[in-house]
Coordinates of C-alpha atoms and ligand atoms in Angstrom, one line a residue:
M68 CA -142.7 287.6 132.5
F69 CA -145.2 284.7 132.2
N70 CA -148.7 285.9 132.2
A71 CA -151.2 283.4 133.5
N72 CA -154.9 283.1 132.5
G73 CA -156.4 285.5 135.0
N74 CA -159.9 284.0 134.5
F75 CA -158.9 281.2 136.9
D76 CA -158.8 283.9 139.6
L77 CA -162.5 284.7 139.0
L78 CA -163.6 281.2 140.1
K79 CA -164.2 279.8 143.6
N80 CA -160.9 278.3 144.7
N81 CA -162.1 274.7 144.8
Y82 CA -164.1 272.5 142.6
L83 CA -167.2 271.4 144.7
F84 CA -166.2 267.8 145.1
Q85 CA -162.7 268.8 146.2
T86 CA -164.2 270.8 149.1
I87 CA -166.4 267.8 150.0
E88 CA -163.5 265.4 149.9
E89 CA -161.4 267.7 152.2
K90 CA -164.2 267.9 154.7
V91 CA -164.7 264.1 154.6
V92 CA -160.9 263.4 155.0
K93 CA -160.8 265.8 158.0
Y94 CA -163.8 264.1 159.6
Q95 CA -162.2 260.6 159.0
N96 CA -158.9 261.7 160.5
E97 CA -160.7 263.0 163.6
N98 CA -162.9 259.9 163.8
P99 CA -160.7 257.0 162.5
D100 CA -163.3 254.4 163.4
A101 CA -166.2 256.1 161.6
D102 CA -167.6 254.0 158.7
I103 CA -168.5 256.8 156.3
I104 CA -171.0 256.0 153.6
K105 CA -170.6 258.1 150.4
L106 CA -173.8 258.9 148.7
G107 CA -172.5 262.2 147.3
I108 CA -170.3 262.1 144.3
G109 CA -171.7 260.7 141.0
D110 CA -169.3 257.9 140.6
V111 CA -170.5 254.3 139.9
T112 CA -169.7 251.3 142.1
R113 CA -170.7 248.4 139.9
P114 CA -167.8 246.8 138.0
L115 CA -167.7 246.8 134.2
P116 CA -170.2 244.5 132.5
K117 CA -168.5 241.2 131.8
A118 CA -169.1 241.6 128.1
V119 CA -167.1 244.8 128.2
Q120 CA -164.3 243.3 130.3
K121 CA -164.0 240.3 127.9
A122 CA -163.9 242.6 124.8
M123 CA -161.2 244.7 126.3
H124 CA -159.1 241.7 127.1
E125 CA -159.4 240.6 123.5
A126 CA -158.5 244.0 122.3
V127 CA -155.4 244.0 124.5
D128 CA -154.4 240.7 122.8
D129 CA -155.0 242.3 119.3
M130 CA -152.5 245.0 120.3
G131 CA -149.8 242.4 120.8
Y132 CA -149.7 241.0 117.2
D133 CA -148.4 242.3 113.9
D134 CA -151.6 241.8 112.0
T135 CA -154.1 243.2 114.6
F136 CA -152.0 246.0 116.2
E137 CA -153.5 249.4 116.1
G138 CA -151.6 252.7 116.4
Y139 CA -153.2 256.1 116.7
P140 CA -157.0 255.7 116.5
P141 CA -159.0 257.8 114.1
N142 CA -159.4 261.3 115.7
T143 CA -163.2 261.1 115.8
G144 CA -163.5 257.4 116.5
Y145 CA -163.6 254.0 114.9
V146 CA -166.3 253.4 112.4
F147 CA -167.2 250.1 114.2
L148 CA -168.2 252.1 117.3
K149 CA -170.0 254.9 115.4
E150 CA -172.0 252.4 113.5
A151 CA -173.1 250.6 116.7
I152 CA -174.0 253.9 118.3
F153 CA -176.1 254.9 115.3
K154 CA -177.8 251.5 115.0
N155 CA -178.6 251.1 118.7
E156 CA -179.1 254.6 120.0
Y157 CA -180.5 256.7 117.2
E158 CA -182.0 254.5 114.4
P159 CA -184.6 253.0 116.8
L160 CA -185.8 256.5 117.7
G161 CA -186.2 257.3 114.0
I162 CA -183.3 259.6 113.9
N163 CA -181.0 259.6 110.9
L164 CA -177.3 260.5 111.3
D165 CA -174.2 260.4 109.2
L166 CA -171.3 258.7 110.9
D167 CA -169.3 261.9 110.6
E168 CA -171.8 263.6 112.8
I169 CA -170.7 261.3 115.6
F170 CA -167.5 262.1 117.5
I171 CA -166.1 259.6 120.0
S172 CA -164.2 261.2 122.9
D173 CA -162.8 260.5 126.4
G174 CA -165.7 262.0 128.3
A175 CA -168.8 264.1 128.3
K176 CA -167.1 266.3 130.9
S177 CA -164.3 267.1 128.5
D178 CA -166.7 267.5 125.5
T179 CA -168.9 270.0 127.2
A180 CA -165.9 271.9 128.5
N181 CA -164.0 271.7 125.2
F182 CA -166.9 272.9 123.2
T183 CA -166.2 276.4 124.5
D184 CA -163.2 276.5 122.0
L185 CA -165.8 276.9 119.3
F186 CA -167.5 280.0 120.9
G187 CA -166.7 283.4 119.6
G188 CA -166.8 286.5 121.7
G189 CA -169.9 288.4 122.8
N190 CA -172.3 285.5 123.3
I191 CA -174.8 285.5 126.1
I192 CA -174.8 282.1 127.8
A193 CA -177.8 280.6 129.6
L194 CA -177.1 278.2 132.4
T195 CA -179.6 276.7 134.7
D196 CA -179.2 277.3 138.4
P197 CA -178.5 274.8 139.9
V198 CA -176.1 273.5 137.3
Y199 CA -173.5 270.9 136.6
P200 CA -170.5 273.1 137.5
V201 CA -168.4 272.2 134.5
Y202 CA -170.5 274.3 132.1
F203 CA -170.0 277.4 134.3
D204 CA -166.3 277.0 135.1
S205 CA -165.2 276.1 131.6
N206 CA -166.9 279.3 130.2
V207 CA -165.2 281.3 132.9
F208 CA -161.8 279.7 132.0
A209 CA -162.3 280.5 128.4
G210 CA -163.1 284.2 129.1
N211 CA -166.7 283.8 127.9
A212 CA -168.3 284.9 131.1
G213 CA -167.7 288.7 130.8
K214 CA -167.2 291.0 133.7
I215 CA -167.8 290.0 137.3
S216 CA -169.9 292.2 139.6
P217 CA -169.1 292.7 143.3
D218 CA -171.8 290.1 144.2
G219 CA -170.1 287.5 141.9
E220 CA -172.4 287.7 138.9
F221 CA -171.0 287.5 135.4
S222 CA -172.2 289.9 132.8
K223 CA -172.4 287.3 129.9
I224 CA -174.0 284.5 131.9
R225 CA -177.7 284.4 132.4
L226 CA -178.7 282.1 135.2
L227 CA -182.1 280.5 134.7
P228 CA -183.4 279.8 138.2
C229 CA -184.8 276.3 138.6
L230 CA -187.2 276.4 141.5
S231 CA -189.5 274.0 143.2
E232 CA -192.6 275.9 142.0
N233 CA -191.5 275.1 138.4
N234 CA -190.6 271.5 139.3
F235 CA -186.9 272.6 138.9
L236 CA -187.3 273.3 135.2
P237 CA -185.7 276.4 133.6
Q238 CA -188.1 279.0 132.2
L239 CA -187.4 280.8 128.9
P240 CA -185.2 283.9 129.5
Y241 CA -186.7 287.4 129.2
R242 CA -183.7 288.7 127.3
K243 CA -182.2 286.9 124.3
V244 CA -179.5 284.3 124.9
D245 CA -177.1 282.8 122.3
I246 CA -176.0 279.6 123.9
I247 CA -178.2 277.4 126.1
Y248 CA -177.0 274.5 128.2
L249 CA -179.6 271.9 129.1
C250 CA -179.1 268.7 131.0
S251 CA -181.8 266.1 131.0
P252 CA -182.2 263.9 133.0
N253 CA -180.7 266.6 135.2
N254 CA -177.7 266.6 137.4
P255 CA -178.2 267.6 140.2
T256 CA -182.0 267.7 140.4
G257 CA -182.8 264.4 138.8
I258 CA -185.6 266.0 136.9
A259 CA -186.1 265.0 133.2
M260 CA -187.7 267.3 130.6
T261 CA -190.7 266.0 128.7
Y262 CA -191.2 266.2 124.9
D263 CA -193.4 269.3 125.4
E264 CA -190.9 271.0 127.7
L265 CA -188.0 270.4 125.4
K266 CA -189.9 271.5 122.3
I267 CA -190.3 275.0 123.9
W268 CA -186.5 275.3 124.0
V269 CA -185.9 274.1 120.5
K270 CA -188.5 276.6 119.2
Y271 CA -186.8 279.3 121.2
A272 CA -183.3 278.4 119.8
L273 CA -184.6 278.3 116.2
K274 CA -186.3 281.6 116.6
H275 CA -183.3 283.4 118.1
N276 CA -180.5 281.6 116.2
S277 CA -179.2 280.2 119.5
I278 CA -177.6 276.9 120.0
I279 CA -178.5 274.3 122.6
L280 CA -175.9 272.1 124.2
F281 CA -177.9 269.1 125.3
D282 CA -176.2 266.9 127.9
A283 CA -177.8 263.5 127.9
A284 CA -175.3 261.7 130.1
Y285 CA -178.1 260.1 132.1
E286 CA -180.3 259.2 129.2
R287 CA -180.2 255.5 130.0
Y288 CA -182.0 256.1 133.3
I289 CA -185.2 257.3 131.7
T290 CA -188.1 255.2 132.7
C291 CA -191.1 257.3 131.7
D292 CA -192.6 257.3 128.2
N293 CA -193.1 261.0 127.9
I294 CA -189.3 261.8 128.2
P295 CA -187.3 262.1 125.0
H296 CA -184.0 260.1 125.0
S297 CA -182.4 262.4 122.4
I298 CA -183.0 266.0 121.6
Y299 CA -183.1 265.0 117.9
E300 CA -186.6 263.4 118.6
I301 CA -187.7 267.1 118.5
E302 CA -188.4 268.5 115.1
G303 CA -186.0 271.2 114.0
S304 CA -183.4 270.4 116.6
K305 CA -180.7 269.3 114.1
Q306 CA -180.6 273.0 113.1
C307 CA -179.9 274.2 116.6
A308 CA -178.6 271.4 119.0
I309 CA -175.6 269.4 119.9
E310 CA -176.0 266.3 122.1
F311 CA -173.5 264.9 124.5
R312 CA -173.7 261.2 125.7
S313 CA -171.4 259.1 127.8
F314 CA -170.7 255.5 128.6
S315 CA -169.7 256.5 132.2
K316 CA -173.0 256.2 133.9
T317 CA -174.5 253.8 131.3
A318 CA -171.8 251.1 131.4
G319 CA -169.6 252.0 134.4
F320 CA -166.9 253.7 132.2
T321 CA -166.1 256.4 134.7
G322 CA -162.6 255.0 135.1
V323 CA -162.3 253.7 131.5
R324 CA -163.4 257.0 129.7
C325 CA -165.5 256.9 126.6
A326 CA -168.2 259.2 125.5
Y327 CA -169.5 260.9 122.3
S328 CA -171.0 264.0 121.0
I329 CA -173.4 264.5 118.0
V330 CA -172.8 267.6 116.0
P331 CA -175.3 267.7 113.1
K332 CA -174.1 269.0 109.7
A333 CA -177.4 270.9 109.4
L334 CA -176.3 273.1 112.3
R335 CA -174.7 276.1 110.6
V336 CA -173.9 279.2 112.6
H337 CA -173.3 282.8 111.6
I338 CA -170.0 284.4 112.5
R339 CA -169.9 288.1 113.5
E340 CA -167.5 288.9 110.7
G341 CA -170.1 287.7 108.2
G342 CA -170.4 284.3 106.6
V343 CA -171.6 281.0 107.8
M344 CA -169.7 278.2 109.5
S345 CA -170.4 274.5 110.2
L346 CA -170.0 273.5 113.8
N347 CA -169.5 270.0 112.6
K348 CA -166.5 271.0 110.6
M349 CA -165.2 273.2 113.4
W350 CA -165.5 270.3 116.0
N351 CA -163.9 268.0 113.5
R352 CA -161.0 270.4 113.1
R353 CA -160.7 270.8 116.9
H354 CA -160.5 267.0 117.3
A355 CA -157.9 266.8 114.6
T356 CA -155.7 269.4 116.3
K357 CA -156.1 268.8 120.0
F358 CA -157.2 265.2 120.4
N359 CA -155.6 262.0 119.3
G360 CA -158.6 259.8 119.8
V361 CA -159.8 257.2 122.3
S362 CA -157.7 254.0 122.4
Y363 CA -158.7 251.0 120.4
I364 CA -159.0 248.9 123.6
I365 CA -161.5 251.3 125.1
Q366 CA -163.6 251.6 121.9
K367 CA -163.8 247.8 121.6
G368 CA -165.0 247.8 125.2
A369 CA -167.7 250.4 124.3
L370 CA -168.7 248.4 121.3
A371 CA -169.4 245.4 123.6
C372 CA -172.0 247.5 125.3
Y373 CA -174.2 246.9 122.2
S374 CA -173.8 243.1 122.2
D375 CA -176.8 241.2 123.5
E376 CA -175.0 240.2 126.7
G377 CA -173.6 243.8 127.1
K378 CA -177.1 245.3 126.8
K379 CA -178.5 242.9 129.3
Q380 CA -175.7 243.4 131.8
I381 CA -176.0 247.2 131.5
M382 CA -179.7 247.2 132.1
E383 CA -179.1 245.1 135.2
N384 CA -176.7 247.8 136.6
I385 CA -179.1 250.6 135.7
S386 CA -181.9 248.8 137.6
Y387 CA -179.6 248.3 140.5
Y388 CA -178.8 252.1 140.8
L389 CA -182.5 253.0 140.2
N390 CA -183.6 250.7 142.9
N391 CA -181.1 252.4 145.3
A392 CA -182.5 255.8 144.2
A393 CA -186.0 254.6 144.8
A394 CA -185.2 253.3 148.3
I395 CA -183.6 256.7 149.2
R396 CA -186.6 258.5 147.7
E397 CA -189.1 256.3 149.5
Y398 CA -187.4 256.7 152.9
F399 CA -187.4 260.5 152.7
E400 CA -190.9 260.6 151.4
S401 CA -192.0 258.5 154.3
M402 CA -190.4 261.2 156.5
E403 CA -192.4 263.8 154.6
Y404 CA -189.4 265.5 153.0
E405 CA -190.0 267.5 149.8
I406 CA -188.4 265.3 147.3
Y407 CA -187.5 265.3 143.5
G408 CA -185.8 263.1 141.0
G409 CA -184.9 259.5 141.5
I410 CA -187.3 258.2 138.9
N411 CA -185.7 258.9 135.6
S412 CA -182.4 259.5 137.2
P413 CA -180.0 258.1 139.8
Y414 CA -180.1 261.5 141.6
V415 CA -182.5 262.3 144.5
W416 CA -182.9 266.0 145.3
L417 CA -184.4 266.9 148.6
K418 CA -185.3 270.0 150.5
T419 CA -183.3 270.3 153.7
P420 CA -185.4 270.3 156.9
E421 CA -186.1 273.3 159.1
E422 CA -184.7 275.8 156.6
M423 CA -181.2 274.4 157.3
S424 CA -178.6 275.6 154.8
S425 CA -177.4 272.9 152.5
W426 CA -173.8 272.9 153.9
H427 CA -175.3 272.8 157.4
F428 CA -177.3 269.7 156.4
F429 CA -174.1 268.2 154.9
D430 CA -172.3 268.6 158.3
Y431 CA -175.4 267.2 160.1
L432 CA -175.5 264.1 158.0
L433 CA -171.8 263.6 158.2
S434 CA -171.4 264.1 161.9
E435 CA -174.6 262.4 163.1
F436 CA -175.0 259.6 160.5
Q437 CA -171.6 259.4 158.8
I438 CA -173.3 259.8 155.5
V439 CA -171.9 262.1 152.7
G440 CA -174.2 263.8 150.3
T441 CA -173.8 266.9 148.1
P442 CA -175.0 270.4 149.3
G443 CA -177.3 271.9 146.7
E444 CA -175.6 275.3 147.1
G445 CA -172.5 273.9 145.5
F446 CA -174.5 273.7 142.2
G447 CA -175.6 277.3 142.3
K448 CA -177.5 279.8 144.5
C449 CA -180.9 278.3 143.8
G450 CA -179.6 275.0 145.1
E451 CA -179.4 276.5 148.6
G452 CA -181.7 274.7 150.9
F453 CA -181.5 271.5 148.8
F454 CA -179.4 268.4 148.9
R455 CA -178.4 265.7 146.5
L456 CA -178.1 262.0 147.2
T457 CA -177.3 259.4 144.6
G458 CA -178.3 255.8 143.9
F459 CA -174.7 255.1 142.8
G460 CA -173.6 253.5 146.1
T461 CA -173.7 249.8 146.6
H462 CA -177.0 248.3 147.5
E463 CA -175.6 247.3 151.0
K464 CA -174.3 250.7 151.8
T465 CA -177.4 252.4 150.6
Q466 CA -179.5 250.2 152.8
E467 CA -177.1 250.7 155.7
A468 CA -177.4 254.5 155.3
I469 CA -181.2 254.2 155.4
K470 CA -181.0 252.0 158.5
R471 CA -178.9 254.6 160.3
L472 CA -181.3 257.4 159.4
K473 CA -184.3 255.3 160.6
K474 CA -182.6 254.3 163.8
Q475 CA -181.8 257.8 164.9
N476 CA -184.9 259.2 163.3
I477 CA -183.6 262.1 161.2
G478 CA -185.7 265.2 161.6
T479 CA -187.9 266.8 158.9
Ligands
PLP2 N1 -172.4 265.5 132.3 C1 -173.0 265.4 133.4 C2 -174.3 266.1 133.6 C3 -172.5 264.7 134.5 O1 -173.1 264.7 135.7 C4 -171.3 264.0 134.3 C5 -170.6 263.3 135.4 O2 -170.9 263.4 136.6 C6 -170.6 264.1 133.1 C7 -171.2 264.8 132.1 C8 -169.3 263.5 132.9 O3 -169.3 262.4 132.1 P1 -168.0 261.7 131.7 O4 -167.7 260.7 132.7 O5 -168.3 261.1 130.4 O6 -166.9 262.8 131.5

C-alpha cells in the first residue's frame, strides 16, 4: 500500500492565501457588481522593466539559431549573471564572494523551502511569530518540526514572539536553537533590522554553532541608512549565515521566476555522526541532483536588471510601490491607527481597531469597503489583532481604496 507523507496532515488544510482567495471568490459571486481592490497578496502589478523585456526578446532570438542556441543551463546559474550580481549587489558593500558561492534559482520561496533538504534530524528551529508561512510549512513537510501538542505546538520549533512592545523584532531565545530564520525587511510586519539588531543574531549564531537563514527578498526597499542590505555586512556572518534574494519584488519577476542564494564556503557545519561538512558543497550537490537550472532567457532578463536602463526602471517601480505604502500608512496614521512598516518595505502592518480579531477586520474591510488585506493571524498567533496591507497595488487602486475608507470614515 502506498504510504503518503503524514506530515502534511499536521498542517492547516489551506495555505493562507488560498483561504483568502476562497473568501474573495465567494464574496464576488454573491456581489457580482462589487469592484474589489486587492491590497492583500504580495504580488506586483507593474509590468517588467523595458530593459528586461528587450533582453528576454533578444534571448528568445538567440535560442532560434545554431550558433547561439542554449540547452540545459548550468545548474547553479550562468557566470554572466553571477558576475553581475557580485559586481552590483555585493562588491559595492565591500563584500567579497566567489562566484561558486552564488546559486541562481527559480525563486526565494523554493530556495528557503528546499534548504530543509540539508537539515539533519534533531535541530531546534527558531521561527519568528508572525512569520512568512513557507519557513514553517516546509519544515513540517520535511519532518523537522517534531511532535505536535494538543494545542498545535511543535516540539522542535521555537516561536520567537514579535510584539509591538519590541517593535516587532524577535528577541534572543532563552534555550539554544540550531537554525534561525530571519527575514529583513520583514514580511509581514514591514520592519527592517538595523546593523546593531542583526549583529546580536550573528553573535548568537557564532557562539552556539547555529545557522541563520537570512531572507532578504525585500532588500531593494530599504530606504534608511542604518539598515544592512546584506547579512554579510556583519562581521563573522560568512561563518554562520545563508542569504536569499529574489528578482520578484525587485524587478517584477513574480511571474518570470528568478532568485539566488548565497552559501559561503566559510560556513562549515558539524554533523552528528562526527566530521565537518560544507553547506556550499551540499547545496551545490542538491542543485545538481534536483534542479536543472533557470532558463537562459530568464537569466538574460535578470542580467538586464543591472544595465543602466534596467537599474533606473527598477528604482522607478520601487518608488512607485513605496509611495503607495506611504499613502496607506499616512491615511491610517491620520486615523490614529497603530501602524508599522511601509518605510523600508512595501508592507504596512496595522493594529486592528477596537480589539477586532484580524479575520473579523478582514471581513469588515471586504464587506464594507470591498478591500482585501491579509489577516495577521494567518502569519502566526502573535499576528492576531494585526493586519497587513501592501503597496503592490496600482497607484489608482490604492488611491481609490483610501478614498473609499475616507468616505465612509473607517473606525479606529
Ligand atoms: N521570501 C519572502 C519573505 C516573501 O515574502 C516572498 C514572496 O512573497 C518570497 C520569499 C518569494 O520570493 P520568490 O518570488 O522569489 O519565490
